[in-house]
XYZ file of C-alpha atoms in Angstrom:
470
model
C 1.074 -3.437 -5.917
C 3.232 -6.269 -7.049
C 4.615 -9.368 -4.816
C 8.001 -9.456 -4.540
C 9.645 -12.883 -6.364
C 11.592 -13.607 -2.517
C 9.862 -11.796 0.334
C 12.519 -13.150 2.580
C 15.308 -12.178 0.176
C 17.310 -13.573 -2.715
C 18.953 -16.199 -0.596
C 15.766 -18.101 0.732
C 14.448 -17.563 -3.321
C 17.859 -19.624 -4.366
C 17.156 -21.898 -1.464
C 13.637 -22.726 -2.953
C 15.227 -23.063 -6.410
C 17.412 -25.509 -5.413
C 14.867 -28.094 -3.306
C 12.782 -27.509 -6.332
C 15.897 -28.920 -8.031
C 16.123 -31.901 -5.401
C 12.202 -32.893 -5.505
C 12.763 -33.705 -9.688
C 15.721 -36.090 -8.773
C 18.121 -33.456 -9.552
C 21.471 -34.111 -6.764
C 22.715 -30.531 -5.879
C 24.176 -31.043 -2.434
C 25.340 -28.301 0.421
C 28.788 -27.425 -1.586
C 26.752 -26.864 -4.969
C 24.304 -24.728 -3.123
C 27.225 -22.235 -1.637
C 28.971 -22.104 -5.785
C 25.632 -21.011 -6.903
C 25.370 -18.233 -4.062
C 28.539 -17.120 -5.344
C 28.003 -16.955 -8.662
C 24.516 -15.095 -7.981
C 26.421 -12.513 -6.162
C 28.739 -11.383 -8.932
C 26.777 -12.049 -11.897
C 24.482 -9.238 -13.406
C 21.231 -10.342 -12.108
C 19.338 -8.434 -14.611
C 21.227 -10.879 -17.829
C 18.723 -13.526 -17.839
C 21.033 -16.503 -19.902
C 24.034 -15.342 -18.299
C 22.534 -16.038 -14.883
C 21.087 -19.125 -15.897
C 24.368 -20.785 -17.507
C 25.656 -19.643 -14.189
C 23.527 -21.859 -12.229
C 23.790 -24.700 -14.417
C 27.661 -24.718 -14.520
C 27.505 -24.643 -10.453
C 24.286 -27.144 -9.734
C 24.280 -29.468 -12.478
C 26.501 -32.604 -13.018
C 25.035 -34.256 -15.906
C 24.096 -32.781 -19.462
C 20.998 -34.807 -19.394
C 19.822 -32.530 -16.008
C 19.491 -29.265 -17.966
C 15.903 -29.839 -19.247
C 14.324 -30.117 -16.119
C 16.776 -27.221 -15.078
C 15.922 -24.729 -17.863
C 11.922 -25.631 -17.134
C 12.287 -24.465 -12.947
C 14.547 -21.799 -13.860
C 12.033 -20.044 -16.261
C 9.746 -20.599 -12.904
C 11.835 -19.482 -10.426
C 13.537 -16.790 -12.209
C 10.970 -15.433 -14.546
C 11.278 -12.934 -17.470
C 9.014 -10.991 -15.767
C 5.972 -10.507 -13.932
C 2.241 -9.947 -15.081
C 1.441 -8.867 -18.556
C 4.406 -7.675 -20.514
C 4.681 -4.035 -21.506
C 5.697 -3.629 -25.099
C 6.941 0.106 -26.293
C 7.916 -0.835 -29.578
C 4.598 0.677 -32.140
C 5.929 -1.853 -34.304
C 4.823 -4.586 -32.376
C 1.364 -3.595 -31.517
C -1.152 -6.160 -32.562
C -2.627 -5.930 -35.585
C -6.508 -5.268 -35.412
C -9.819 -5.344 -38.681
C -12.050 -2.808 -38.341
C -13.879 -3.648 -35.463
C -11.020 -3.500 -32.819
C -10.541 -7.300 -33.234
C -7.318 -9.485 -33.662
C -6.488 -10.054 -36.994
C -5.049 -13.070 -37.458
C -3.422 -12.984 -40.723
C -1.757 -9.920 -40.065
C -0.233 -11.473 -36.744
C 1.158 -14.202 -38.931
C 2.483 -12.143 -41.329
C 4.073 -10.097 -38.480
C 5.455 -13.398 -36.916
C 6.645 -14.706 -40.020
C 8.790 -11.311 -40.310
C 9.964 -11.682 -37.371
C 11.325 -15.174 -37.442
C 13.048 -14.954 -40.607
C 15.208 -11.447 -39.124
C 15.429 -13.814 -36.625
C 14.469 -11.094 -34.344
C 14.463 -10.755 -30.290
C 10.790 -8.959 -30.487
C 9.497 -12.643 -31.264
C 9.461 -13.197 -27.352
C 7.889 -10.297 -26.788
C 5.341 -10.907 -29.497
C 4.368 -14.552 -27.673
C 3.846 -12.971 -24.200
C 0.731 -10.807 -26.392
C -0.380 -13.836 -28.011
C -0.439 -15.790 -24.549
C -2.317 -12.599 -23.542
C -5.004 -12.082 -26.151
C -4.989 -15.995 -27.512
C -4.030 -18.104 -24.879
C -6.284 -16.249 -21.875
C -9.789 -18.250 -20.926
C -11.684 -18.335 -18.013
C -11.628 -21.440 -15.623
C -13.323 -22.826 -12.341
C -10.574 -20.717 -10.744
C -10.515 -17.841 -12.418
C -8.686 -16.379 -15.742
C -5.812 -19.116 -16.731
C -3.517 -19.440 -19.825
C -3.308 -22.370 -22.138
C -0.235 -22.439 -25.020
C -2.434 -24.985 -27.281
C -5.459 -21.933 -27.225
C -3.251 -19.640 -28.785
C -0.769 -21.793 -30.957
C -4.322 -23.498 -32.244
C -5.556 -19.874 -33.387
C -2.008 -18.824 -34.704
C -0.769 -22.164 -36.689
C 2.731 -21.079 -36.925
C 3.900 -24.206 -38.597
C 1.593 -23.183 -41.688
C 4.457 -20.468 -42.571
C 7.062 -22.674 -43.069
C 7.186 -22.531 -46.791
C 7.099 -18.453 -46.264
C 10.021 -18.401 -43.478
C 12.004 -20.190 -46.150
C 10.983 -18.580 -49.265
C 12.524 -15.382 -46.884
C 15.470 -16.811 -45.637
C 16.230 -18.056 -48.905
C 16.015 -14.231 -50.653
C 18.493 -13.383 -47.725
C 21.318 -15.884 -48.270
C 20.854 -14.678 -52.495
C 20.404 -18.729 -53.355
C 18.625 -19.491 -56.636
C 17.899 -22.560 -58.692
C 21.053 -21.883 -60.881
C 22.985 -22.221 -57.630
C 25.317 -25.071 -58.126
C 24.721 -25.176 -53.796
C 21.429 -23.899 -53.970
C 20.346 -27.662 -52.802
C 22.685 -27.672 -49.641
C 21.492 -23.516 -49.169
C 17.751 -24.982 -49.573
C 18.047 -28.016 -46.587
C 19.806 -25.381 -44.584
C 17.269 -22.959 -44.749
C 14.275 -25.646 -44.349
C 16.328 -26.727 -41.043
C 16.374 -23.159 -40.308
C 13.106 -22.684 -40.697
C 11.759 -25.474 -38.760
C 14.088 -24.525 -35.718
C 12.880 -21.254 -35.174
C 8.990 -22.214 -35.815
C 9.820 -24.415 -32.870
C 11.764 -22.215 -31.044
C 8.909 -19.462 -31.057
C 6.610 -22.502 -30.172
C 9.223 -23.038 -26.591
C 8.651 -18.975 -26.182
C 4.408 -19.816 -26.039
C 5.060 -22.455 -23.706
C 7.329 -21.132 -21.471
C 5.304 -17.566 -21.437
C 2.055 -19.707 -20.858
C 3.889 -21.293 -17.763
C 4.968 -17.750 -16.239
C 1.617 -16.856 -15.956
C 0.263 -20.312 -15.141
C 3.199 -19.849 -12.446
C 1.987 -16.235 -10.946
C -1.672 -17.294 -10.436
C -1.569 -20.860 -9.303
C 1.888 -21.153 -7.411
C 5.195 -22.099 -9.105
C 5.362 -25.556 -7.220
C 2.272 -26.697 -8.520
C 3.035 -25.762 -12.297
C 6.202 -27.515 -11.710
C 4.753 -30.581 -11.187
C 3.196 -30.949 -14.704
C 4.732 -28.111 -16.723
C 8.480 -28.717 -16.236
C 10.254 -31.706 -18.270
C 10.426 -34.995 -16.359
C 14.246 -36.324 -16.400
C 15.382 -38.623 -19.250
C 15.685 -41.376 -16.777
C 12.457 -41.043 -15.335
C 10.619 -40.666 -18.783
C 7.600 -43.273 -19.013
C 9.253 -45.765 -22.243
C 5.625 -46.191 -23.455
C 4.792 -42.542 -23.738
C 7.998 -41.030 -24.737
C 8.597 -39.198 -27.208
C 11.076 -39.272 -30.425
C 13.134 -36.402 -28.735
C 13.395 -38.125 -25.012
C 13.631 -41.505 -26.868
C 16.593 -39.894 -28.767
C 17.735 -38.158 -25.187
C 17.768 -41.520 -23.763
C 19.946 -43.071 -25.892
C 22.366 -40.496 -25.504
C 22.378 -41.280 -21.816
C 23.303 -45.178 -22.334
C 26.740 -44.887 -22.569
C 26.468 -43.295 -18.590
C 23.854 -45.302 -16.894
C 26.183 -48.862 -18.044
C 29.070 -46.956 -16.739
C 27.381 -46.207 -13.433
C 25.999 -50.048 -13.502
C 29.397 -51.204 -14.205
C 30.467 -49.192 -10.839
C 27.823 -50.408 -8.709
C 28.744 -54.076 -10.005
C 32.514 -53.599 -9.388
C 31.709 -52.587 -5.754
C 29.628 -55.821 -5.439
C 32.070 -58.133 -6.199
C 34.579 -55.748 -3.550
C 32.290 -57.032 -1.013
C 31.667 -60.530 -2.222
C 35.241 -61.012 -3.298
C 36.093 -63.028 -0.197
C 33.681 -65.901 -0.736
C 31.174 -67.517 1.879
C 31.937 -68.539 5.225
C 33.008 -72.590 5.275
C 31.865 -73.759 8.415
C 33.402 -77.291 8.241
C 36.669 -75.855 7.220
C 35.797 -73.320 10.341
C 35.161 -75.865 12.699
C 37.920 -78.309 11.857
C 40.586 -75.020 12.227
C 39.298 -74.319 15.523
C 40.064 -77.631 17.297
C 43.918 -76.200 17.443
C 42.674 -72.672 19.947
C 40.146 -75.181 21.676
C 36.726 -75.139 19.941
C 36.837 -71.110 19.505
C 36.325 -70.339 15.944
C 39.006 -67.518 15.858
C 40.179 -67.817 12.619
C 37.134 -67.987 9.469
C 37.944 -69.775 6.600
C 36.086 -69.345 3.641
C 35.148 -70.965 0.326
C 36.718 -69.444 -3.074
C 34.798 -67.400 -4.446
C 33.638 -68.661 -8.104
C 32.546 -65.443 -10.199
C 31.654 -67.484 -13.039
C 30.112 -64.889 -16.138
C 26.689 -66.369 -17.049
C 25.343 -66.634 -20.923
C 22.496 -64.520 -21.451
C 19.595 -65.020 -23.617
C 17.141 -62.141 -24.473
C 13.877 -62.440 -25.706
C 12.867 -59.204 -27.104
C 9.561 -58.123 -28.100
C 10.170 -55.743 -31.130
C 6.829 -54.806 -32.084
C 5.814 -51.120 -32.028
C 3.919 -50.737 -28.702
C 6.981 -51.656 -26.842
C 10.032 -50.871 -29.542
C 11.258 -47.897 -27.745
C 11.758 -49.813 -24.243
C 13.435 -52.571 -26.170
C 15.294 -50.500 -28.554
C 16.951 -48.751 -25.199
C 16.879 -51.659 -23.119
C 19.168 -53.751 -25.809
C 21.584 -50.728 -26.268
C 22.234 -50.605 -22.366
C 22.574 -54.769 -22.242
C 24.553 -54.203 -25.338
C 27.176 -51.899 -23.165
C 27.489 -54.233 -20.290
C 28.140 -57.352 -22.535
C 31.366 -57.647 -21.673
C 29.301 -58.691 -17.921
C 28.832 -61.683 -19.475
C 30.374 -64.798 -21.017
C 28.168 -64.557 -24.128
C 25.019 -63.003 -25.230
C 22.433 -64.025 -27.188
C 19.639 -62.518 -28.965
C 16.287 -63.172 -29.958
C 13.752 -60.949 -31.596
C 10.176 -62.199 -31.750
C 6.288 -60.788 -32.684
C 4.427 -63.828 -33.258
C 7.623 -65.489 -34.464
C 11.071 -65.731 -33.297
C 14.376 -65.663 -34.863
C 17.939 -64.851 -33.380
C 18.984 -61.099 -34.276
C 22.672 -61.596 -32.869
C 23.960 -60.989 -36.167
C 22.830 -57.257 -36.001
C 24.667 -56.408 -33.395
C 27.748 -55.519 -32.411
C 29.662 -53.015 -30.061
C 30.224 -50.561 -32.345
C 26.264 -51.204 -34.370
C 24.212 -49.156 -35.201
C 21.284 -50.006 -33.536
C 18.377 -47.971 -35.394
C 19.515 -49.468 -38.828
C 19.786 -53.004 -36.374
C 16.536 -52.700 -35.554
C 15.055 -51.479 -39.322
C 17.189 -54.886 -40.848
C 15.281 -57.094 -37.806
C 11.961 -55.708 -39.065
C 13.273 -56.632 -42.700
C 15.194 -59.912 -42.832
C 14.577 -61.646 -39.320
C 11.999 -63.904 -39.577
C 10.099 -62.604 -36.978
C 6.199 -62.389 -38.213
C 4.751 -65.467 -39.100
C 1.250 -64.581 -39.394
C -0.391 -61.150 -38.963
C 1.747 -59.185 -37.735
C 0.039 -58.793 -34.262
C 1.984 -59.688 -30.853
C 1.290 -63.589 -30.116
C 3.983 -64.309 -27.135
C 2.674 -67.934 -26.675
C 3.346 -68.808 -30.783
C 6.504 -66.674 -30.370
C 7.699 -68.688 -27.189
C 6.480 -72.245 -28.890
C 8.969 -71.377 -31.991
C 11.572 -70.500 -29.831
C 11.794 -73.645 -28.324
C 11.321 -75.795 -31.454
C 14.327 -73.958 -33.606
C 16.827 -72.594 -30.866
C 15.961 -75.553 -28.369
C 19.373 -76.005 -27.195
C 19.997 -72.387 -26.723
C 19.175 -72.067 -22.850
C 21.239 -74.474 -20.324
C 22.037 -74.467 -16.913
C 24.520 -71.297 -17.215
C 22.135 -69.409 -18.920
C 20.374 -66.073 -17.818
C 17.127 -65.155 -19.634
C 15.665 -61.858 -19.993
C 12.238 -61.118 -21.677
C 11.040 -57.625 -22.980
C 7.801 -56.996 -23.627
C 4.420 -55.785 -22.149
C 2.449 -59.580 -22.430
C -0.521 -58.005 -24.418
C -1.099 -61.096 -26.409
C -4.315 -60.183 -28.372
C -6.426 -62.260 -26.491
C -4.497 -65.404 -27.445
C -3.016 -68.942 -25.973
C -0.095 -67.786 -23.928
C 1.944 -71.146 -24.092
C 2.544 -70.905 -20.233
C 4.178 -74.374 -20.533
C 7.143 -73.050 -23.264
C 7.363 -70.202 -20.440
C 7.572 -72.736 -17.624
C 10.523 -74.704 -19.225
C 12.301 -71.604 -20.048
C 12.733 -70.740 -16.265
C 13.010 -74.843 -15.257
C 16.564 -75.108 -17.382
C 17.595 -71.780 -17.424
C 19.721 -70.632 -13.956
C 18.057 -67.475 -13.769
C 14.905 -66.163 -15.870
C 13.235 -62.471 -15.425
C 10.677 -60.337 -17.373
C 11.174 -56.945 -17.808
C 7.621 -54.919 -18.493
C 7.316 -51.365 -19.447
C 3.785 -51.121 -18.015
C 2.254 -49.934 -15.077
C 2.361 -52.959 -12.817
C -2.088 -51.743 -11.774
C -2.463 -52.380 -15.635
C -1.116 -56.303 -15.422
C -3.965 -58.243 -16.726
C -6.303 -55.584 -17.554
C -7.642 -56.021 -21.330
C -5.442 -58.788 -23.410
C -2.217 -58.418 -21.556
C -1.321 -61.846 -20.072
C 1.038 -60.319 -17.838
C -0.563 -61.835 -14.624
C -0.371 -65.161 -15.886
C 3.144 -64.999 -16.572
C 4.347 -63.562 -13.718
C 2.771 -66.282 -11.697
C 5.764 -68.575 -13.682
C 8.520 -66.074 -13.995
C 9.723 -62.928 -12.238
C 8.322 -60.052 -13.521
C 9.830 -56.746 -12.865
C 8.395 -53.149 -13.612
C 10.253 -50.767 -15.756
C 8.703 -48.268 -16.910
C 11.132 -45.533 -17.120
C 15.212 -45.772 -17.408
C 15.480 -45.080 -13.805
C 13.543 -48.166 -12.662
C 15.046 -50.552 -15.275
C 18.496 -49.704 -14.094
C 17.978 -50.408 -10.874
C 16.389 -53.741 -11.911
C 19.495 -54.459 -14.032
C 21.778 -53.656 -11.423
C 19.987 -56.227 -9.371
C 20.330 -58.774 -11.925
C 23.485 -58.700 -13.187
C 26.172 -61.547 -12.234
C 28.691 -61.090 -9.321
């Protein structure tokens, strides 16, 4: 007999789902939980798409939470329990004369289903996970999306699906809109293949969760929130999502800064004037006299490593700082690899950052020798060419992993920057336990300049919030 999903009832199951969301950093309060209960009470529980949309509307506050929500929803509200039965004879997996799976015929079937955009593709995905993705582990039978897709190779069906879509649309070479139709069909074919891969991965997580427990699978099988993704391991899609969240993070930081300024608007206590005024009350300091606050907006100088290893981290940090540039009287940006050059001219409030990064690599003088990171050389060039940039009103921000390819770190140059500037901080996207390993000079630089671990947008936001001027 199949174990019910909610032994203590649907309310307890919903509370468990909410608890899983909280563990992944999604803020869900009691009021949202009550709203979700009301949603479940009025929606058709057999329609998963409607239930998914209803719970998302009740529980989520930010669109960036949706990928994590969807992954957990598939575990807590699965499409089925156990192997999914198939009633349609058309979806019986093709087999050869020996009774073994005929992969060529399966691929043909898959291509036709994707051309038709058939809902039966999800059933095919479940059968393939059962037949191709199952393997024996130390804990018994388990399932692998990689193993399923490795044998199936759906990406090789792109051309066949493309031709089928073009035939359905009737677009030909002589059609004046043929190029547009061809591009639309190509994107559609690629998207349908990507959707099928997602179906296989979702089915694999479902079957694995039944054996290992949904809580365990949620730890490694559910996408992280955008602000928790490791910069150095993020995919292109995750980095794109991070870039879209910059405005939200900047608004959050600006709100925190406003609160800090409200708390500091009275200034520090002026002990001398307070004691002088207390003479009229017999030396009892009844009225406190505070110094007039002088909230100056410092200049900001950014030294940014734009080499390939940290490009994603540098790009996102520059986006965030650019969104906060009104908090500073002036922002100057310098890029470097093994040489340094000012690139402020490539950035403005409405700059296309992808284009700006391209211009840095092609127009700025950031490579002098072999194009490999050389922090010591870059710092030396910065001091030689831009010696008057850093003053007593300047806050310096260095972005990079300090991987110096075993070259001279030029600590004297960094020490000179720190001694002249008002504040100096280094943001490092590598884990702290890797500082100083291999060709990393981070442990040496950390003795000279305050270095902060910034592996994710969440860490970066916390660090930048503490560095912003009051």
